[in-house]
């Protein structure tokens, strides 16, 4: 059986650090990251659940890995400001990967959270993508809606990063699980930086089984919680977003949470 492996690879392909293990891998990296650095994670099997800690400032995350290798590109500059300023900073870093235990996988939990989500096709789930992100800025990227940060009283740099829709009326965001799930609750934390922000009064969830659910919301700093039951769902799309009659043109989503279990 193949081993776990963690590597730090530089911009020109040079290997800066490496650690392997049979049960998992733990890499302590004694250097500052520089632009172009990538964390390469190699897993013994595809289409399995793993626990990954991509940085010591971030919680160990439960993810479903669909590729033998996952490449995590260290963010710099404008891309860094949607993270805690301590994330990826300094000259000492702690990275871990291991197989997830059954009691971690098959429990009722937030199925949507993934603080290491990236653009494109990372092969690591849950994963979100959208048809618009305000000005292409990291603080308004779709990934912010599943990073586990629920602060919604402002907008911009961490911890107020959000998914911004750039005033686009047909904006929609899709959450992919990578495998079937059963859920009973969906929570939306809409951004509430009033009076800067508008808010949505209606929205529609579309599910991978072809069904839909339209929900109503109001102006609030609290999460909007919906009792919605579905089984065997692989993705959820949030769209048909209807703004309130308010002067502000800026509604946004701080976080989506989906509570349920992995389908058996």
mmCIF file of C-alpha atoms in Angstrom:
data_model
loop_
_atom_site.group_PDB
_atom_site.id
_atom_site.type_symbol
_atom_site.label_atom_id
_atom_site.label_comp_id
_atom_site.label_asym_id
_atom_site.label_seq_id
_atom_site.Cartn_x
_atom_site.Cartn_y
_atom_site.Cartn_z
ATOM 1 C CA UNK A 1 0.000 0.000 0.000
ATOM 2 C CA UNK A 2 1.276 3.447 -0.914
ATOM 3 C CA UNK A 3 2.319 5.838 1.832
ATOM 4 C CA UNK A 4 1.172 9.302 2.731
ATOM 5 C CA UNK A 5 3.552 12.052 1.656
ATOM 6 C CA UNK A 6 3.873 15.783 2.283
ATOM 7 C CA UNK A 7 6.219 17.978 0.260
ATOM 8 C CA UNK A 8 7.023 21.661 -0.047
ATOM 9 C CA UNK A 9 7.889 22.362 -3.686
ATOM 10 C CA UNK A 10 9.380 25.666 -4.846
ATOM 11 C CA UNK A 11 8.476 27.673 -7.933
ATOM 12 C CA UNK A 12 11.151 25.995 -10.041
ATOM 13 C CA UNK A 13 10.266 22.487 -8.924
ATOM 14 C CA UNK A 14 12.885 22.131 -6.206
ATOM 15 C CA UNK A 15 11.867 20.051 -3.206
ATOM 16 C CA UNK A 16 12.346 22.077 -0.020
ATOM 17 C CA UNK A 17 10.989 19.563 2.490
ATOM 18 C CA UNK A 18 9.435 16.108 2.540
ATOM 19 C CA UNK A 19 7.840 13.706 5.010
ATOM 20 C CA UNK A 20 6.233 10.287 4.487
ATOM 21 C CA UNK A 21 4.358 7.843 6.698
ATOM 22 C CA UNK A 22 2.123 4.771 6.621
ATOM 23 C CA UNK A 23 -0.662 6.010 8.935
ATOM 24 C CA UNK A 24 -0.325 9.646 7.945
ATOM 25 C CA UNK A 25 2.354 12.299 7.571
ATOM 26 C CA UNK A 26 3.412 15.268 9.684
ATOM 27 C CA UNK A 27 5.695 17.920 8.241
ATOM 28 C CA UNK A 28 7.328 20.662 10.305
ATOM 29 C CA UNK A 29 8.783 23.210 7.889
ATOM 30 C CA UNK A 30 11.469 25.513 9.278
ATOM 31 C CA UNK A 31 11.469 28.309 6.699
ATOM 32 C CA UNK A 32 9.372 31.187 5.412
ATOM 33 C CA UNK A 33 7.160 30.526 2.417
ATOM 34 C CA UNK A 34 8.031 32.479 -0.719
ATOM 35 C CA UNK A 35 5.911 33.142 -3.829
ATOM 36 C CA UNK A 36 5.568 29.996 -5.914
ATOM 37 C CA UNK A 37 5.720 27.575 -2.982
ATOM 38 C CA UNK A 38 3.252 24.698 -3.129
ATOM 39 C CA UNK A 39 2.247 22.073 -0.578
ATOM 40 C CA UNK A 40 1.923 18.709 -2.352
ATOM 41 C CA UNK A 41 -0.103 16.048 -0.529
ATOM 42 C CA UNK A 42 0.032 12.438 -1.744
ATOM 43 C CA UNK A 43 -2.579 9.984 -0.481
ATOM 44 C CA UNK A 44 -2.574 6.175 -0.534
ATOM 45 C CA UNK A 45 -6.038 5.937 -2.154
ATOM 46 C CA UNK A 46 -8.362 8.144 -4.160
ATOM 47 C CA UNK A 47 -12.052 8.712 -3.350
ATOM 48 C CA UNK A 48 -11.534 8.456 0.394
ATOM 49 C CA UNK A 49 -11.984 10.691 3.431
ATOM 50 C CA UNK A 50 -8.919 12.257 5.042
ATOM 51 C CA UNK A 51 -8.135 14.770 7.748
ATOM 52 C CA UNK A 52 -5.848 17.582 6.618
ATOM 53 C CA UNK A 53 -4.300 20.486 8.500
ATOM 54 C CA UNK A 54 -2.849 22.788 5.869
ATOM 55 C CA UNK A 55 -1.555 25.323 8.425
ATOM 56 C CA UNK A 56 -1.287 25.447 12.200
ATOM 57 C CA UNK A 57 -3.662 28.446 12.334
ATOM 58 C CA UNK A 58 -6.418 26.495 10.560
ATOM 59 C CA UNK A 59 -8.545 23.686 11.974
ATOM 60 C CA UNK A 60 -7.847 20.135 10.854
ATOM 61 C CA UNK A 61 -10.362 19.667 8.044
ATOM 62 C CA UNK A 62 -12.320 16.579 6.992
ATOM 63 C CA UNK A 63 -12.137 16.348 3.208
ATOM 64 C CA UNK A 64 -12.972 13.864 0.472
ATOM 65 C CA UNK A 65 -9.991 13.429 -1.834
ATOM 66 C CA UNK A 66 -10.668 12.365 -5.429
ATOM 67 C CA UNK A 67 -7.120 12.582 -6.812
ATOM 68 C CA UNK A 68 -3.882 10.832 -5.799
ATOM 69 C CA UNK A 69 -2.162 14.179 -5.309
ATOM 70 C CA UNK A 70 -3.524 17.500 -4.078
ATOM 71 C CA UNK A 71 -1.605 20.706 -4.809
ATOM 72 C CA UNK A 72 -2.168 23.564 -2.391
ATOM 73 C CA UNK A 73 -0.780 26.870 -3.684
ATOM 74 C CA UNK A 74 0.394 29.159 -0.882
ATOM 75 C CA UNK A 75 -1.403 32.515 -1.304
ATOM 76 C CA UNK A 76 0.498 35.797 -1.389
ATOM 77 C CA UNK A 77 -0.318 39.483 -1.755
ATOM 78 C CA UNK A 78 -3.966 40.260 -2.414
ATOM 79 C CA UNK A 79 -4.875 36.565 -2.210
ATOM 80 C CA UNK A 80 -3.597 36.380 1.387
ATOM 81 C CA UNK A 81 -5.935 38.989 2.905
ATOM 82 C CA UNK A 82 -8.934 36.658 2.963
ATOM 83 C CA UNK A 83 -7.016 34.534 5.513
ATOM 84 C CA UNK A 84 -6.076 35.171 9.124
ATOM 85 C CA UNK A 85 -2.889 37.315 8.911
ATOM 86 C CA UNK A 86 -1.043 34.651 10.921
ATOM 87 C CA UNK A 87 -1.847 31.953 8.343
ATOM 88 C CA UNK A 88 1.203 30.815 6.336
ATOM 89 C CA UNK A 89 3.287 33.517 8.088
ATOM 90 C CA UNK A 90 6.644 33.152 9.824
ATOM 91 C CA UNK A 91 9.368 30.526 9.581
ATOM 92 C CA UNK A 92 7.739 27.579 11.367
ATOM 93 C CA UNK A 93 4.846 25.619 9.839
ATOM 94 C CA UNK A 94 2.951 22.490 10.916
ATOM 95 C CA UNK A 95 1.136 20.394 8.285
ATOM 96 C CA UNK A 96 -0.604 17.048 8.808
ATOM 97 C CA UNK A 97 -2.535 14.463 6.790
ATOM 98 C CA UNK A 98 -4.119 11.199 7.922
ATOM 99 C CA UNK A 99 -6.970 8.825 7.199
ATOM 100 C CA UNK A 100 -10.262 9.995 8.710
ATOM 101 C CA UNK A 101 -11.818 7.732 11.319
ATOM 102 C CA UNK A 102 -15.317 6.316 10.765
ATOM 103 C CA UNK A 103 -16.691 8.191 13.779
ATOM 104 C CA UNK A 104 -15.432 11.437 12.209
ATOM 105 C CA UNK A 105 -16.914 10.713 8.787
ATOM 106 C CA UNK A 106 -20.255 9.144 9.691
ATOM 107 C CA UNK A 107 -21.540 11.688 12.181
ATOM 108 C CA UNK A 108 -24.087 14.485 11.889
ATOM 109 C CA UNK A 109 -21.999 17.566 11.044
ATOM 110 C CA UNK A 110 -21.568 20.549 8.764
ATOM 111 C CA UNK A 111 -20.935 18.847 5.425
ATOM 112 C CA UNK A 112 -20.053 22.092 3.635
ATOM 113 C CA UNK A 113 -16.950 23.343 5.451
ATOM 114 C CA UNK A 114 -13.537 23.209 3.807
ATOM 115 C CA UNK A 115 -11.051 25.870 4.871
ATOM 116 C CA UNK A 116 -8.537 24.708 2.235
ATOM 117 C CA UNK A 117 -10.810 25.031 -0.795
ATOM 118 C CA UNK A 118 -9.258 26.609 -3.909
ATOM 119 C CA UNK A 119 -10.283 27.773 -7.366
ATOM 120 C CA UNK A 120 -10.424 25.372 -10.287
ATOM 121 C CA UNK A 121 -10.622 21.592 -9.879
ATOM 122 C CA UNK A 122 -8.587 20.886 -6.758
ATOM 123 C CA UNK A 123 -9.848 17.299 -6.416
ATOM 124 C CA UNK A 124 -10.657 17.999 -2.785
ATOM 125 C CA UNK A 125 -14.232 18.294 -1.475
ATOM 126 C CA UNK A 126 -16.386 20.043 -0.394
ATOM 127 C CA UNK A 127 -15.711 22.569 -3.135
ATOM 128 C CA UNK A 128 -17.585 25.688 -4.261
ATOM 129 C CA UNK A 129 -17.598 27.643 -7.501
ATOM 130 C CA UNK A 130 -19.676 30.569 -8.720
ATOM 131 C CA UNK A 131 -20.508 32.307 -11.990
ATOM 132 C CA UNK A 132 -19.261 35.625 -10.581
ATOM 133 C CA UNK A 133 -16.890 36.901 -7.878
ATOM 134 C CA UNK A 134 -16.732 40.671 -7.330
ATOM 135 C CA UNK A 135 -13.827 42.094 -9.372
ATOM 136 C CA UNK A 136 -12.047 38.732 -9.052
ATOM 137 C CA UNK A 137 -10.859 39.756 -5.584
ATOM 138 C CA UNK A 138 -9.937 37.107 -3.026
ATOM 139 C CA UNK A 139 -12.048 38.726 -0.293
ATOM 140 C CA UNK A 140 -15.140 38.111 -2.454
ATOM 141 C CA UNK A 141 -14.264 34.615 -3.728
ATOM 142 C CA UNK A 142 -16.728 31.725 -3.561
ATOM 143 C CA UNK A 143 -14.373 29.709 -1.313
ATOM 144 C CA UNK A 144 -14.966 32.228 1.487
ATOM 145 C CA UNK A 145 -18.510 30.877 1.868
ATOM 146 C CA UNK A 146 -17.271 27.499 3.172
ATOM 147 C CA UNK A 147 -14.154 28.466 5.133
ATOM 148 C CA UNK A 148 -15.880 28.209 8.519
ATOM 149 C CA UNK A 149 -15.688 31.938 9.323
ATOM 150 C CA UNK A 150 -19.148 33.330 10.110
ATOM 151 C CA UNK A 151 -18.360 36.987 10.975
ATOM 152 C CA UNK A 152 -20.748 39.024 8.816
ATOM 153 C CA UNK A 153 -20.884 42.531 10.340
ATOM 154 C CA UNK A 154 -18.449 44.060 7.830
ATOM 155 C CA UNK A 155 -16.850 43.315 4.458
ATOM 156 C CA UNK A 156 -13.345 43.003 3.088
ATOM 157 C CA UNK A 157 -10.281 41.436 4.708
ATOM 158 C CA UNK A 158 -10.461 38.479 7.149
ATOM 159 C CA UNK A 159 -12.576 37.752 9.141
ATOM 160 C CA UNK A 160 -15.136 39.544 6.950
ATOM 161 C CA UNK A 161 -14.396 37.765 3.664
ATOM 162 C CA UNK A 162 -17.527 36.735 1.733
ATOM 163 C CA UNK A 163 -18.851 35.659 -1.640
ATOM 164 C CA UNK A 164 -19.585 38.867 -3.542
ATOM 165 C CA UNK A 165 -21.824 38.898 -6.615
ATOM 166 C CA UNK A 166 -20.670 42.138 -8.303
ATOM 167 C CA UNK A 167 -24.314 43.355 -8.544
ATOM 168 C CA UNK A 168 -25.048 40.497 -10.972
ATOM 169 C CA UNK A 169 -28.748 39.565 -10.988
ATOM 170 C CA UNK A 170 -28.183 35.983 -12.181
ATOM 171 C CA UNK A 171 -25.436 35.234 -9.641
ATOM 172 C CA UNK A 172 -25.326 31.660 -8.382
ATOM 173 C CA UNK A 173 -22.979 29.529 -6.315
ATOM 174 C CA UNK A 174 -22.616 25.747 -6.444
ATOM 175 C CA UNK A 175 -21.472 23.557 -3.558
ATOM 176 C CA UNK A 176 -20.106 20.145 -4.559
ATOM 177 C CA UNK A 177 -19.693 17.373 -1.984
ATOM 178 C CA UNK A 178 -17.830 14.907 -4.205
ATOM 179 C CA UNK A 179 -20.017 12.041 -2.881
ATOM 180 C CA UNK A 180 -23.687 11.534 -1.884
ATOM 181 C CA UNK A 181 -24.907 13.104 1.357
ATOM 182 C CA UNK A 182 -28.138 13.205 3.350
ATOM 183 C CA UNK A 183 -29.040 16.457 5.109
ATOM 184 C CA UNK A 184 -31.815 18.050 7.111
ATOM 185 C CA UNK A 185 -30.722 21.670 7.638
ATOM 186 C CA UNK A 186 -29.184 24.462 5.576
ATOM 187 C CA UNK A 187 -27.947 27.707 7.182
ATOM 188 C CA UNK A 188 -27.086 30.877 5.286
ATOM 189 C CA UNK A 189 -25.108 33.672 6.936
ATOM 190 C CA UNK A 190 -25.845 36.622 4.681
ATOM 191 C CA UNK A 191 -23.474 39.570 4.976
ATOM 192 C CA UNK A 192 -24.941 42.222 7.278
ATOM 193 C CA UNK A 193 -22.732 45.306 6.952
ATOM 194 C CA UNK A 194 -25.714 47.646 7.069
ATOM 195 C CA UNK A 195 -26.289 50.225 5.583
ATOM 196 C CA UNK A 196 -23.523 49.296 3.110
ATOM 197 C CA UNK A 197 -25.205 45.971 2.360
ATOM 198 C CA UNK A 198 -28.477 44.943 0.848
ATOM 199 C CA UNK A 199 -29.972 41.514 1.608
ATOM 200 C CA UNK A 200 -31.894 38.799 -0.198
ATOM 201 C CA UNK A 201 -35.593 38.329 0.480
ATOM 202 C CA UNK A 202 -35.855 35.157 -1.617
ATOM 203 C CA UNK A 203 -33.482 32.528 -2.941
ATOM 204 C CA UNK A 204 -33.803 29.112 -4.555
ATOM 205 C CA UNK A 205 -31.831 25.973 -3.810
ATOM 206 C CA UNK A 206 -31.498 23.499 -6.673
ATOM 207 C CA UNK A 207 -30.348 19.984 -5.779
ATOM 208 C CA UNK A 208 -28.572 17.305 -7.793
ATOM 209 C CA UNK A 209 -31.729 15.157 -7.774
ATOM 210 C CA UNK A 210 -33.531 17.826 -9.833
ATOM 211 C CA UNK A 211 -35.693 19.160 -6.998
ATOM 212 C CA UNK A 212 -35.783 22.784 -5.829
ATOM 213 C CA UNK A 213 -36.662 24.690 -2.678
ATOM 214 C CA UNK A 214 -37.413 28.430 -2.549
ATOM 215 C CA UNK A 215 -36.814 30.155 0.789
ATOM 216 C CA UNK A 216 -37.576 33.585 2.223
ATOM 217 C CA UNK A 217 -35.187 35.750 4.234
ATOM 218 C CA UNK A 218 -35.187 39.085 6.016
ATOM 219 C CA UNK A 219 -32.746 41.772 7.084
ATOM 220 C CA UNK A 220 -30.768 40.125 9.889
ATOM 221 C CA UNK A 221 -27.315 39.568 11.334
ATOM 222 C CA UNK A 222 -28.417 36.085 12.470
ATOM 223 C CA UNK A 223 -28.147 32.920 10.373
ATOM 224 C CA UNK A 224 -31.131 32.010 8.203
ATOM 225 C CA UNK A 225 -31.884 28.387 9.102
ATOM 226 C CA UNK A 226 -34.001 26.173 6.859
ATOM 227 C CA UNK A 227 -35.297 22.678 7.583
ATOM 228 C CA UNK A 228 -34.757 20.983 4.226
ATOM 229 C CA UNK A 229 -34.473 17.210 3.921
ATOM 230 C CA UNK A 230 -32.797 15.489 0.996
ATOM 231 C CA UNK A 231 -30.940 12.185 0.537
ATOM 232 C CA UNK A 232 -28.261 11.097 -1.910
ATOM 233 C CA UNK A 233 -27.359 14.649 -2.944
ATOM 234 C CA UNK A 234 -23.986 15.365 -4.579
ATOM 235 C CA UNK A 235 -24.342 19.124 -5.152
ATOM 236 C CA UNK A 236 -26.442 22.147 -4.176
ATOM 237 C CA UNK A 237 -26.845 25.329 -6.216
ATOM 238 C CA UNK A 238 -28.010 28.603 -4.654
ATOM 239 C CA UNK A 239 -29.481 31.051 -7.163
ATOM 240 C CA UNK A 240 -32.516 33.141 -8.180
ATOM 241 C CA UNK A 241 -31.379 35.653 -5.569
ATOM 242 C CA UNK A 242 -33.931 38.424 -5.085
ATOM 243 C CA UNK A 243 -32.664 41.626 -3.426
ATOM 244 C CA UNK A 244 -34.665 43.702 -0.975
ATOM 245 C CA UNK A 245 -36.052 47.089 -2.019
ATOM 246 C CA UNK A 246 -33.141 48.998 -0.498
ATOM 247 C CA UNK A 247 -30.766 51.664 -1.888
ATOM 248 C CA UNK A 248 -27.716 49.433 -1.429
ATOM 249 C CA UNK A 249 -26.782 47.237 -4.434
ATOM 250 C CA UNK A 250 -24.481 44.971 -2.365
ATOM 251 C CA UNK A 251 -25.935 41.728 -1.004
ATOM 252 C CA UNK A 252 -23.387 38.995 -0.262
ATOM 253 C CA UNK A 253 -23.015 35.584 1.385
ATOM 254 C CA UNK A 254 -20.672 35.111 4.338
ATOM 255 C CA UNK A 255 -21.205 31.378 4.879
ATOM 256 C CA UNK A 256 -23.289 28.373 3.891
ATOM 257 C CA UNK A 257 -23.625 25.412 6.248
ATOM 258 C CA UNK A 258 -25.280 22.085 5.417
ATOM 259 C CA UNK A 259 -25.975 19.752 8.335
ATOM 260 C CA UNK A 260 -26.347 16.043 7.788
ATOM 261 C CA UNK A 261 -24.451 12.819 7.219
ATOM 262 C CA UNK A 262 -22.605 10.947 4.502
ATOM 263 C CA UNK A 263 -24.986 8.671 2.577
ATOM 264 C CA UNK A 264 -24.444 4.969 3.299
#
